[in-house]
Short mmCIF file of C-alpha atoms and ligand atoms in Angstrom, two decimals:
data_model
loop_
_atom_site.label_atom_id
_atom_site.label_comp_id
_atom_site.label_asym_id
_atom_site.label_seq_id
_atom_site.Cartn_x
_atom_site.Cartn_y
_atom_site.Cartn_z
CA MET A 243 -11.08 -9.14 9.24
CA ALA A 244 -12.07 -11.68 6.68
CA LEU A 245 -11.98 -9.14 3.94
CA LEU A 246 -8.28 -8.63 4.78
CA THR A 247 -7.35 -12.24 4.15
CA LYS A 248 -9.58 -13.31 1.34
CA ALA A 249 -9.13 -12.43 -2.25
CA VAL A 250 -12.02 -10.82 -4.05
CA ARG A 251 -14.64 -13.21 -5.33
CA GLY A 252 -13.69 -14.58 -8.83
CA THR A 253 -10.04 -13.76 -8.53
CA GLY A 254 -7.16 -15.98 -7.50
CA ASP A 255 -3.46 -16.18 -6.69
CA VAL A 256 -0.77 -18.12 -8.42
CA LEU A 257 1.55 -19.23 -5.63
CA PRO A 258 5.39 -19.71 -5.95
CA ALA A 259 4.99 -23.31 -6.07
CA ASN A 260 3.15 -23.12 -9.26
CA SER A 261 4.02 -19.89 -10.91
CA TYR A 262 6.84 -21.54 -13.10
CA LYS A 263 3.99 -23.28 -14.84
CA ASN A 264 2.24 -19.91 -15.83
CA ARG A 265 5.63 -18.66 -16.85
CA PHE A 266 6.45 -21.60 -19.06
CA ILE A 267 3.07 -21.60 -20.76
CA GLU A 268 3.02 -17.88 -21.45
CA SER A 269 6.55 -17.83 -22.72
CA THR A 270 6.10 -20.80 -24.80
CA MET A 271 2.96 -19.43 -26.48
CA LEU A 272 4.65 -16.01 -27.18
CA GLU A 273 7.52 -18.03 -28.63
CA ILE A 274 5.40 -20.21 -30.93
CA ALA A 275 3.57 -17.03 -32.01
CA GLY A 276 6.92 -15.57 -32.75
CA ASN A 277 7.53 -18.60 -35.23
CA PHE A 278 4.53 -17.13 -37.16
CA GLY A 279 5.74 -13.74 -37.18
CA PHE A 280 3.82 -12.35 -34.23
CA LYS A 281 5.52 -9.92 -31.78
CA GLU A 282 4.53 -9.10 -28.34
CA ILE A 283 2.46 -5.85 -27.71
CA ARG A 284 1.63 -4.50 -24.15
CA THR A 285 -1.25 -2.33 -23.66
CA PRO A 286 -2.64 -0.75 -20.48
CA VAL A 287 -5.03 -2.72 -18.01
CA PHE A 288 -7.59 0.08 -18.41
CA GLU A 289 -8.72 2.20 -21.21
CA HIS A 290 -11.51 4.72 -21.83
CA THR A 291 -14.90 3.05 -21.43
CA GLU A 292 -15.98 4.25 -24.84
CA LEU A 293 -13.38 2.04 -26.54
CA PHE A 294 -15.00 -1.15 -25.39
CA ASN A 295 -18.57 0.24 -25.90
CA ARG A 296 -17.64 0.88 -29.46
CA SER A 297 -15.40 -2.17 -30.28
CA VAL A 298 -16.96 -5.04 -28.27
CA GLY A 299 -20.52 -3.62 -28.93
CA GLU A 300 -23.23 -2.00 -26.83
CA THR A 301 -25.64 -4.97 -27.14
CA THR A 302 -23.18 -7.59 -26.00
CA ASP A 303 -23.36 -9.23 -22.42
CA VAL A 304 -19.77 -7.98 -21.89
CA VAL A 305 -20.71 -4.33 -22.26
CA GLN A 306 -24.26 -4.57 -20.87
CA LYS A 307 -23.47 -6.28 -17.65
CA GLU A 308 -19.92 -7.54 -17.33
CA MET A 309 -17.43 -4.67 -17.35
CA TYR A 310 -15.66 -3.20 -14.37
CA THR A 311 -16.25 0.67 -14.98
CA PHE A 312 -15.59 3.42 -12.74
CA ASP A 313 -14.80 7.21 -12.79
CA ASP A 314 -11.37 8.18 -11.96
CA ASN A 315 -10.63 11.13 -9.79
CA GLY A 316 -10.45 13.35 -12.97
CA GLY A 317 -14.06 12.34 -13.84
CA ARG A 318 -13.17 10.03 -16.73
CA SER A 319 -15.04 6.95 -17.16
CA ILE A 320 -12.45 3.99 -17.16
CA THR A 321 -12.89 0.38 -17.67
CA LEU A 322 -10.70 -2.66 -16.88
CA LYS A 323 -10.10 -4.44 -20.17
CA PRO A 324 -12.53 -7.22 -20.54
CA GLU A 325 -10.58 -8.62 -23.53
CA GLY A 326 -7.39 -7.96 -25.44
CA THR A 327 -8.34 -6.89 -28.89
CA ALA A 328 -9.73 -3.40 -28.43
CA GLY A 329 -6.47 -2.21 -26.74
CA ALA A 330 -4.39 -3.71 -29.57
CA VAL A 331 -6.46 -1.84 -32.08
CA ARG A 332 -6.36 1.30 -30.13
CA ALA A 333 -2.66 1.16 -29.96
CA PHE A 334 -2.48 0.24 -33.76
CA LEU A 335 -4.29 3.41 -34.38
CA GLU A 336 -2.59 5.79 -31.83
CA HIS A 337 0.93 4.95 -33.04
CA GLY A 338 0.10 5.10 -36.79
CA LEU A 339 1.09 1.39 -37.08
CA TYR A 340 -1.13 1.16 -40.20
CA ASN A 341 1.70 3.02 -41.98
CA GLU A 342 4.08 0.00 -41.41
CA PRO A 343 4.34 -2.89 -43.78
CA MET A 344 1.25 -5.13 -43.67
CA PRO A 345 0.51 -7.53 -42.24
CA GLN A 346 1.20 -6.27 -38.65
CA LYS A 347 1.06 -9.25 -36.40
CA TYR A 348 0.95 -8.83 -32.54
CA SER A 349 0.68 -11.21 -29.57
CA TYR A 350 0.10 -10.66 -25.94
CA VAL A 351 -0.64 -12.07 -22.42
CA THR A 352 -3.05 -9.94 -20.50
CA PRO A 353 -5.35 -10.03 -17.34
CA CYS A 354 -9.03 -9.42 -18.31
CA TYR A 355 -11.86 -8.41 -16.11
CA ARG A 356 -15.49 -9.39 -16.44
CA TYR A 357 -18.21 -9.28 -13.79
CA GLU A 358 -19.52 -12.78 -14.17
CA LYS A 359 -20.86 -15.43 -11.93
CA PRO A 360 -17.74 -17.26 -10.84
CA GLN A 361 -17.50 -20.99 -11.41
CA ALA A 362 -15.04 -23.50 -12.58
CA GLY A 363 -13.33 -21.99 -15.71
CA ARG A 364 -15.26 -18.61 -15.28
CA LEU A 365 -13.53 -15.88 -13.21
CA ARG A 366 -13.77 -12.14 -12.66
CA GLU A 367 -10.06 -11.69 -13.25
CA PHE A 368 -8.64 -14.21 -15.84
CA HIS A 369 -5.85 -14.09 -18.34
CA GLN A 370 -5.75 -14.44 -22.10
CA PHE A 371 -2.92 -15.16 -24.51
CA GLY A 372 -4.04 -13.61 -27.79
CA VAL A 373 -2.84 -12.62 -31.26
CA GLU A 374 -4.16 -9.97 -33.76
CA CYS A 375 -3.10 -9.87 -37.41
CA PHE A 376 -3.89 -6.57 -39.11
CA GLY A 377 -3.88 -5.84 -42.88
CA ALA A 378 -4.37 -9.36 -44.19
CA ASP A 379 -7.77 -9.98 -45.82
CA ALA A 380 -6.88 -13.20 -47.64
CA PRO A 381 -8.44 -16.64 -46.41
CA SER A 382 -4.82 -17.81 -45.78
CA ALA A 383 -4.62 -15.30 -42.88
CA ASP A 384 -7.63 -16.88 -41.17
CA ALA A 385 -6.09 -20.28 -41.76
CA GLU A 386 -2.72 -19.13 -40.43
CA VAL A 387 -4.06 -17.77 -37.03
CA ILE A 388 -5.94 -21.21 -36.69
CA ALA A 389 -2.86 -23.01 -37.37
CA LEU A 390 -0.97 -21.03 -34.82
CA ALA A 391 -3.55 -21.94 -32.25
CA LYS A 392 -3.51 -25.49 -33.18
CA ASN A 393 0.34 -25.49 -33.18
CA ILE A 394 0.26 -24.33 -29.53
CA PHE A 395 -2.04 -27.01 -28.45
CA ASP A 396 -0.08 -29.60 -30.26
CA PHE A 397 3.09 -28.43 -28.65
CA PHE A 398 1.63 -29.15 -25.26
CA GLY A 399 0.39 -32.52 -26.35
CA ILE A 400 -3.43 -31.65 -26.14
CA ASP A 401 -5.32 -34.02 -28.22
CA ASP A 402 -8.88 -33.64 -27.30
CA LEU A 403 -9.48 -29.97 -28.49
CA HIS A 404 -11.89 -29.80 -31.34
CA LEU A 405 -12.01 -26.88 -33.84
CA GLU A 406 -15.28 -25.58 -34.71
CA ILE A 407 -15.69 -22.97 -37.57
CA ASN A 408 -18.36 -20.84 -38.99
CA SER A 409 -18.75 -17.72 -41.14
CA ILE A 410 -21.06 -15.00 -39.84
CA GLY A 411 -20.71 -13.11 -43.23
CA CYS A 412 -20.16 -9.36 -43.71
CA PRO A 413 -22.47 -6.41 -42.79
CA GLU A 414 -24.12 -6.57 -46.14
CA CYS A 415 -25.19 -10.12 -46.35
CA ARG A 416 -25.79 -10.20 -42.54
CA LYS A 417 -28.70 -7.72 -43.05
CA ASN A 418 -30.96 -10.49 -44.75
CA TYR A 419 -29.87 -12.91 -42.13
CA GLN A 420 -30.86 -10.49 -39.35
CA ASN A 421 -34.32 -9.94 -41.06
CA ALA A 422 -34.84 -13.76 -41.21
CA LEU A 423 -33.76 -14.03 -37.61
CA LYS A 424 -36.16 -11.15 -36.55
CA ALA A 425 -39.06 -12.79 -38.28
CA TYR A 426 -38.23 -16.20 -36.67
CA PHE A 427 -37.81 -14.99 -33.06
CA SER A 428 -40.62 -12.48 -33.22
CA GLU A 429 -43.07 -15.36 -33.33
CA LYS A 430 -41.51 -16.78 -30.20
CA LYS A 431 -41.15 -13.45 -28.50
CA GLY A 432 -43.32 -14.35 -25.45
CA GLU A 433 -40.94 -17.37 -24.64
CA LEU A 434 -37.67 -15.51 -24.90
CA CYS A 435 -35.81 -14.18 -21.79
CA GLU A 436 -36.17 -10.50 -21.14
CA THR A 437 -32.55 -9.77 -22.28
CA CYS A 438 -33.19 -11.43 -25.71
CA ASN A 439 -36.56 -9.43 -26.10
CA GLY A 440 -34.37 -6.36 -25.95
CA ARG A 441 -32.02 -7.94 -28.50
CA LEU A 442 -34.62 -8.72 -30.93
CA ASP A 443 -34.70 -5.38 -32.61
CA ARG A 444 -31.20 -4.11 -31.98
CA ASN A 445 -29.17 -7.31 -32.53
CA PRO A 446 -31.05 -10.68 -33.11
CA MET A 447 -27.81 -12.61 -33.67
CA ARG A 448 -27.07 -12.13 -29.88
CA ILE A 449 -29.99 -14.42 -29.12
CA LEU A 450 -28.05 -17.23 -30.60
CA ASP A 451 -25.47 -16.75 -28.02
CA CYS A 452 -27.93 -16.59 -25.07
CA LYS A 453 -27.06 -19.11 -22.23
CA SER A 454 -30.56 -19.50 -21.03
CA PRO A 455 -31.94 -22.93 -21.64
CA ILE A 456 -35.19 -21.90 -23.14
CA CYS A 457 -33.50 -19.41 -25.63
CA SER A 458 -30.95 -21.99 -26.49
CA VAL A 459 -33.63 -24.48 -27.40
CA ILE A 460 -35.48 -21.88 -29.60
CA ALA A 461 -32.29 -20.72 -31.14
CA ALA A 462 -31.38 -24.32 -32.18
CA ASP A 463 -34.15 -24.23 -34.88
CA ALA A 464 -33.32 -20.57 -36.04
CA PRO A 465 -32.38 -19.89 -39.65
CA LYS A 466 -28.70 -20.67 -40.40
CA ILE A 467 -26.33 -18.00 -41.41
CA LEU A 468 -24.54 -20.16 -43.97
CA ASP A 469 -27.80 -20.07 -46.05
CA TYR A 470 -27.71 -16.25 -46.27
CA ILE A 471 -24.10 -15.33 -46.65
CA CYS A 472 -23.20 -13.59 -50.06
CA ASP A 473 -21.02 -15.15 -52.67
CA ASP A 474 -17.87 -13.39 -51.68
CA CYS A 475 -18.25 -14.43 -48.14
CA ALA A 476 -18.94 -17.98 -49.17
CA ALA A 477 -16.01 -17.97 -51.39
CA HIS A 478 -13.84 -16.74 -48.58
CA PHE A 479 -15.05 -19.48 -46.18
CA ALA A 480 -14.61 -22.23 -48.64
CA LYS A 481 -10.99 -21.05 -49.23
CA VAL A 482 -10.34 -20.99 -45.54
CA GLN A 483 -11.45 -24.55 -45.25
CA LYS A 484 -9.13 -25.41 -48.32
CA TYR A 485 -6.25 -24.02 -46.48
CA LEU A 486 -7.03 -25.91 -43.29
CA ASP A 487 -7.36 -29.08 -45.42
CA VAL A 488 -3.94 -28.73 -46.79
CA MET A 489 -2.42 -27.96 -43.46
CA GLY A 490 -3.97 -31.05 -42.07
CA ILE A 491 -6.04 -29.30 -39.64
CA GLU A 492 -9.25 -31.02 -38.76
CA TYR A 493 -12.39 -29.06 -38.03
CA THR A 494 -16.16 -29.19 -37.94
CA VAL A 495 -18.47 -26.46 -39.63
CA ASN A 496 -20.79 -25.46 -36.72
CA PRO A 497 -23.39 -22.88 -38.02
CA SER A 498 -24.55 -21.82 -34.44
CA ILE A 499 -21.11 -20.34 -33.58
CA VAL A 500 -21.57 -16.54 -33.47
CA ARG A 501 -19.12 -15.48 -30.79
CA GLY A 502 -19.85 -13.11 -27.90
CA LEU A 503 -18.37 -9.91 -29.30
CA ASP A 504 -20.02 -7.72 -31.96
CA TYR A 505 -16.89 -7.10 -34.08
CA TYR A 506 -16.59 -10.33 -35.93
CA THR A 507 -17.02 -10.62 -39.71
CA ARG A 508 -16.83 -13.81 -41.75
CA THR A 509 -14.63 -16.46 -40.10
CA VAL A 510 -15.41 -17.26 -36.51
CA PHE A 511 -13.94 -20.36 -34.71
CA GLU A 512 -13.65 -21.97 -31.30
CA PHE A 513 -11.43 -24.74 -29.83
CA VAL A 514 -13.76 -26.76 -27.62
CA THR A 515 -12.90 -29.57 -25.15
CA GLY A 516 -14.94 -32.25 -23.53
CA SER A 517 -12.49 -32.47 -20.48
CA ILE A 518 -13.17 -29.33 -18.35
CA GLY A 519 -16.85 -29.24 -17.85
CA ALA A 520 -19.37 -26.57 -18.90
CA GLN A 521 -16.85 -23.77 -19.65
CA SER A 522 -15.60 -25.68 -22.61
CA THR A 523 -14.32 -23.08 -25.00
CA VAL A 524 -10.69 -22.76 -24.46
CA CYS A 525 -9.95 -20.50 -27.50
CA GLY A 526 -12.17 -18.17 -29.45
CA GLY A 527 -11.36 -15.98 -32.49
CA GLY A 528 -12.09 -14.84 -35.88
CA ARG A 529 -11.92 -12.18 -38.50
CA TYR A 530 -12.94 -8.54 -37.58
CA ASP A 531 -12.52 -6.53 -40.83
CA GLY A 532 -14.78 -3.63 -39.67
CA LEU A 533 -13.26 -2.76 -36.29
CA VAL A 534 -10.23 -0.57 -37.16
CA GLU A 535 -12.49 1.64 -39.33
CA GLU A 536 -15.13 1.73 -36.66
CA LEU A 537 -12.71 3.13 -34.32
CA GLY A 538 -11.72 5.90 -36.77
CA GLY A 539 -8.92 4.25 -38.55
CA PRO A 540 -8.38 3.28 -42.24
CA LYS A 541 -10.22 0.32 -43.59
CA THR A 542 -8.10 -2.63 -42.32
CA ALA A 543 -8.87 -6.35 -42.44
CA ALA A 544 -7.92 -8.12 -39.24
CA CYS A 545 -8.13 -11.49 -37.61
CA GLY A 546 -7.10 -13.09 -34.32
CA PHE A 547 -7.92 -15.34 -31.27
CA ALA A 548 -7.59 -15.55 -27.55
CA VAL A 549 -6.90 -18.48 -25.28
CA GLY A 550 -8.25 -18.40 -21.84
CA LEU A 551 -5.26 -19.37 -19.84
CA GLU A 552 -7.01 -20.63 -16.75
CA ARG A 553 -9.18 -22.95 -18.86
CA PHE A 554 -6.04 -24.04 -20.71
CA MET A 555 -4.37 -24.94 -17.52
CA MET A 556 -7.48 -26.79 -16.37
CA LEU A 557 -7.26 -28.88 -19.59
CA LEU A 558 -3.58 -29.60 -18.96
CA GLU A 559 -4.47 -30.88 -15.50
CA ALA A 560 -7.44 -32.88 -16.71
CA ARG A 561 -5.36 -34.58 -19.39
CA ASN A 562 -2.42 -35.21 -16.93
CA ILE A 563 0.02 -33.39 -19.01
CA GLU A 564 3.04 -32.46 -17.02
CA LEU A 565 5.18 -29.41 -17.63
CA PRO A 566 8.90 -29.35 -17.32
CA ALA A 567 9.86 -28.94 -13.64
CA GLU A 568 11.22 -25.61 -12.40
CA ASN A 569 15.14 -25.40 -12.36
CA PRO A 570 16.27 -26.40 -8.90
CA VAL A 571 18.72 -24.22 -6.87
CA ASP A 572 22.20 -25.49 -7.74
CA LEU A 573 24.17 -24.80 -4.66
CA TYR A 574 23.68 -24.17 -0.94
CA ILE A 575 26.59 -22.85 1.00
CA ALA A 576 26.16 -23.77 4.70
CA SER A 577 28.39 -22.30 7.31
CA MET A 578 29.43 -23.38 10.78
CA SER A 579 30.07 -19.65 12.21
CA ASP A 580 29.43 -15.98 11.57
CA ASP A 581 32.72 -15.46 10.05
CA ALA A 582 32.24 -18.59 7.75
CA ASN A 583 28.84 -17.05 6.70
CA LEU A 584 30.65 -13.88 5.63
CA VAL A 585 32.85 -16.03 3.31
CA ALA A 586 29.57 -17.91 2.11
CA ALA A 587 28.12 -14.58 1.21
CA LYS A 588 31.25 -13.62 -0.96
CA LEU A 589 31.36 -17.08 -2.59
CA ALA A 590 27.48 -16.99 -3.27
CA SER A 591 28.00 -13.52 -5.06
CA GLU A 592 30.72 -14.99 -7.27
CA VAL A 593 28.75 -18.01 -8.06
CA ARG A 594 25.57 -16.05 -8.89
CA GLU A 595 27.55 -13.89 -11.28
CA THR A 596 28.21 -16.87 -13.42
CA GLY A 597 24.35 -17.50 -13.63
CA VAL A 598 24.33 -20.29 -11.24
CA ALA A 599 21.58 -20.26 -8.58
CA CYS A 600 22.92 -20.30 -5.03
CA LEU A 601 21.79 -19.81 -1.51
CA PHE A 602 23.40 -19.27 1.93
CA ASP A 603 22.09 -18.87 5.45
CA THR A 604 20.15 -15.54 6.05
CA VAL A 605 18.32 -16.80 9.23
CA GLY A 606 21.35 -17.53 11.61
CA ARG A 607 20.51 -21.22 11.90
CA SER A 608 22.62 -24.07 13.20
CA LEU A 609 24.47 -26.18 10.48
CA LYS A 610 21.82 -29.05 11.12
CA ALA A 611 19.06 -26.70 10.46
CA GLN A 612 20.70 -25.19 7.40
CA MET A 613 21.19 -28.64 5.87
CA LYS A 614 17.62 -29.67 6.56
CA TYR A 615 16.39 -26.43 4.86
CA ALA A 616 18.66 -27.15 1.80
CA ASN A 617 17.32 -30.59 1.63
CA LYS A 618 13.72 -29.54 1.72
CA THR A 619 14.30 -26.94 -0.93
CA GLY A 620 15.60 -29.51 -3.41
CA VAL A 621 19.09 -27.96 -3.74
CA LEU A 622 21.40 -30.05 -6.01
CA PHE A 623 24.73 -29.57 -4.12
CA THR A 624 25.75 -28.27 -0.72
CA VAL A 625 29.05 -27.18 0.60
CA VAL A 626 29.82 -26.70 4.29
CA LEU A 627 32.15 -23.89 5.44
CA GLY A 628 33.92 -24.02 8.79
CA SER A 629 37.12 -22.47 10.00
CA ASP A 630 39.11 -25.45 8.86
CA GLU A 631 37.87 -25.22 5.30
CA ILE A 632 38.52 -21.31 5.26
CA GLU A 633 41.98 -21.77 6.63
CA LYS A 634 42.93 -24.53 4.14
CA GLY A 635 41.05 -23.02 1.22
CA VAL A 636 39.43 -26.35 0.44
CA ALA A 637 35.90 -27.62 1.09
CA LYS A 638 33.75 -30.58 0.13
CA VAL A 639 30.90 -30.20 -2.38
CA LYS A 640 28.23 -32.83 -1.77
CA CYS A 641 25.90 -33.96 -4.56
CA MET A 642 22.59 -34.41 -2.93
CA ALA A 643 21.27 -36.97 -5.39
CA ASP A 644 23.86 -39.65 -4.55
CA GLY A 645 25.57 -38.30 -1.53
CA THR A 646 29.20 -38.31 -3.21
CA GLU A 647 31.51 -35.69 -2.07
CA THR A 648 34.16 -33.79 -4.23
CA GLU A 649 36.89 -31.47 -2.82
CA ILE A 650 36.70 -28.01 -4.06
CA GLU A 651 39.23 -25.20 -3.85
CA LEU A 652 37.89 -21.85 -2.53
CA GLU A 653 40.18 -20.02 -4.78
CA ASP A 654 38.24 -19.58 -8.23
CA PHE A 655 35.23 -21.19 -6.37
CA ALA A 656 32.65 -20.40 -9.07
CA ASN A 657 34.45 -21.96 -11.98
CA ASN A 658 35.56 -25.05 -9.71
CA PHE A 659 32.05 -25.55 -8.90
CA ILE A 660 30.80 -25.35 -12.48
CA LYS A 661 33.30 -28.00 -13.40
CA ILE A 662 32.15 -30.30 -10.60
CA SER A 663 28.36 -29.89 -11.51
CA ILE A 664 29.03 -30.52 -15.12
CA ASP A 665 30.97 -33.65 -14.40
CA LYS A 666 28.09 -34.91 -12.25
CA ALA A 667 25.56 -34.15 -14.78
CA MET A 668 27.56 -36.06 -17.66
CA GLU A 669 27.86 -38.92 -15.11
CA SER A 670 24.23 -39.27 -14.58
CA LEU A 671 23.08 -38.57 -18.17
CA THR A 672 20.95 -41.30 -19.78
CA PRO A 673 20.16 -41.21 -23.42
CA ASP A 674 16.58 -40.25 -22.79
CA ASP A 675 17.68 -37.10 -20.82
CA GLY A 676 18.39 -35.23 -23.98
CA ALA A 677 14.69 -34.49 -24.76
CA VAL A 678 14.03 -33.84 -20.98
CA ASN A 679 16.73 -31.34 -20.75
CA PHE A 680 15.71 -29.78 -23.98
CA LEU A 681 12.27 -29.20 -22.71
CA GLY A 682 13.53 -28.21 -19.26
CA GLY A 683 15.34 -25.17 -20.60
CA LEU A 684 13.28 -22.76 -18.40
CA ASN A 685 16.15 -20.13 -17.50
P1 ATP B 990 -17.81 -17.85 -22.92
O1 ATP B 990 -18.83 -18.16 -24.01
O2 ATP B 990 -17.28 -18.99 -22.14
O3 ATP B 990 -18.34 -16.82 -21.91
P2 ATP B 990 -16.62 -15.81 -24.38
O4 ATP B 990 -17.26 -15.93 -25.77
O5 ATP B 990 -17.16 -14.70 -23.48
O6 ATP B 990 -16.63 -17.17 -23.59
P3 ATP B 990 -14.18 -14.59 -25.35
O7 ATP B 990 -14.54 -13.17 -25.11
O8 ATP B 990 -14.08 -14.91 -26.79
O9 ATP B 990 -15.09 -15.48 -24.52
O10 ATP B 990 -12.85 -14.83 -24.70
C1 ATP B 990 -11.69 -15.78 -25.28
C2 ATP B 990 -11.60 -16.96 -24.19
O11 ATP B 990 -11.30 -16.32 -22.96
C3 ATP B 990 -12.58 -17.78 -23.97
O12 ATP B 990 -12.63 -18.79 -24.95
C4 ATP B 990 -12.30 -18.44 -22.58
O13 ATP B 990 -11.24 -19.49 -22.76
C5 ATP B 990 -11.70 -17.24 -22.00
N1 ATP B 990 -12.68 -16.58 -21.00
C6 ATP B 990 -13.63 -15.72 -21.35
N2 ATP B 990 -14.28 -15.38 -20.29
C7 ATP B 990 -13.74 -15.85 -19.28
C8 ATP B 990 -13.89 -15.85 -17.83
N3 ATP B 990 -14.93 -15.28 -17.24
N4 ATP B 990 -13.13 -16.67 -16.98
C9 ATP B 990 -12.02 -17.29 -17.56
N5 ATP B 990 -12.01 -17.47 -18.93
C10 ATP B 990 -12.71 -16.70 -19.75
MG1 MG B 991 -18.58 -14.68 -22.00
#
């Protein structure tokens, strides 16, 4: 029985009392991305396993041990997306979007699936907001996606996210670096964890990303990539920093950032916080100039990032950042009889047609119980319909905030109600409310 009433380990529900927060965060992020020219793309939750093997990389933790992979009934190997970039690139290729004017800029909100050890900020189903910019190889594009992430964090008033950047060079200059790493780690082979021993030949840079305490200590003294990158990559990295400087974006160069996925080239970056414990990277991204070609497309420069939404929300909570409250229900039409409830149903339909939120009784409750329910739900106005009101065509609208009552004609009820509610809103408006209402535009 327990299996029936318990969500799968590492997954969670967003309950109705909270879901408006997710909606607000997601739509705000998409909207801010829109200000930078990014348009939403939606791709399937699952793809051919091969897509992730090729794009994320065979030697990464994600591919080696974290993917949810299964054969479907047609015998295809299918994988639930562990991240958002691969699907966006696949769609970019499948629909020939490389023929459109460049750069092509996409944003998305997507669930992701990774079989990891669940803990605070680390789930098996989590959500990412991400962007991908295709066809822009200039350093200004790297700076632009970083500026977008920063703009989002600023909008929400998050002030303790710190930007760390690095360059991991291009496949050419990385060869020298990989040789230097191989030489360094080979000497410590006996101390490295088993996985890292396997990485030594195939992809020694992965060792820098290993979470095991011993490997991380060894990795701390490893050769630094910035001493090995070629002149072009170094010039690119310097220019990215110049753009960040003129945009007033603070950062630290952290040579140990290599990111967990194989497709990155040149700029990589993370936004890190000290407020939410060990899983401190809220946003990760960078440039991946080789990926489109790797998947069979034309050579296309690209860069992007992803924000982990659960970690982002933990951060909002840790910093006591309040989101605008959900819009309350405007009106509850209570009724004193079955007949009156029929009229309530008719009036509710009229009111909702004007875009106003309205409820009436669907339980068959007493008037007292209806009013109690309306009160608990936080309704702004109530109106009671009995045979008297229906006969006279007039009822009283009660403002729940101050208890005042205003007569309303049932003829042209919807418009009459809107007039009353606007009058009330004007009455209670204080100069400060302007900003609050502006933020509260959740409709
Ligand atoms: P980490 O080093 O924390 O494992 P990562 O390098 O695997 O992160 P990315 O693949 O770059 O992460 O994903 C981008 C963002 O998605 C991360 O910065 C993080 O906020 C979020 N994220 C990644 N894995 C998880 C997870 N298992 N649960 C919740 N959020 C996650
Ligand atoms: Mg990870």
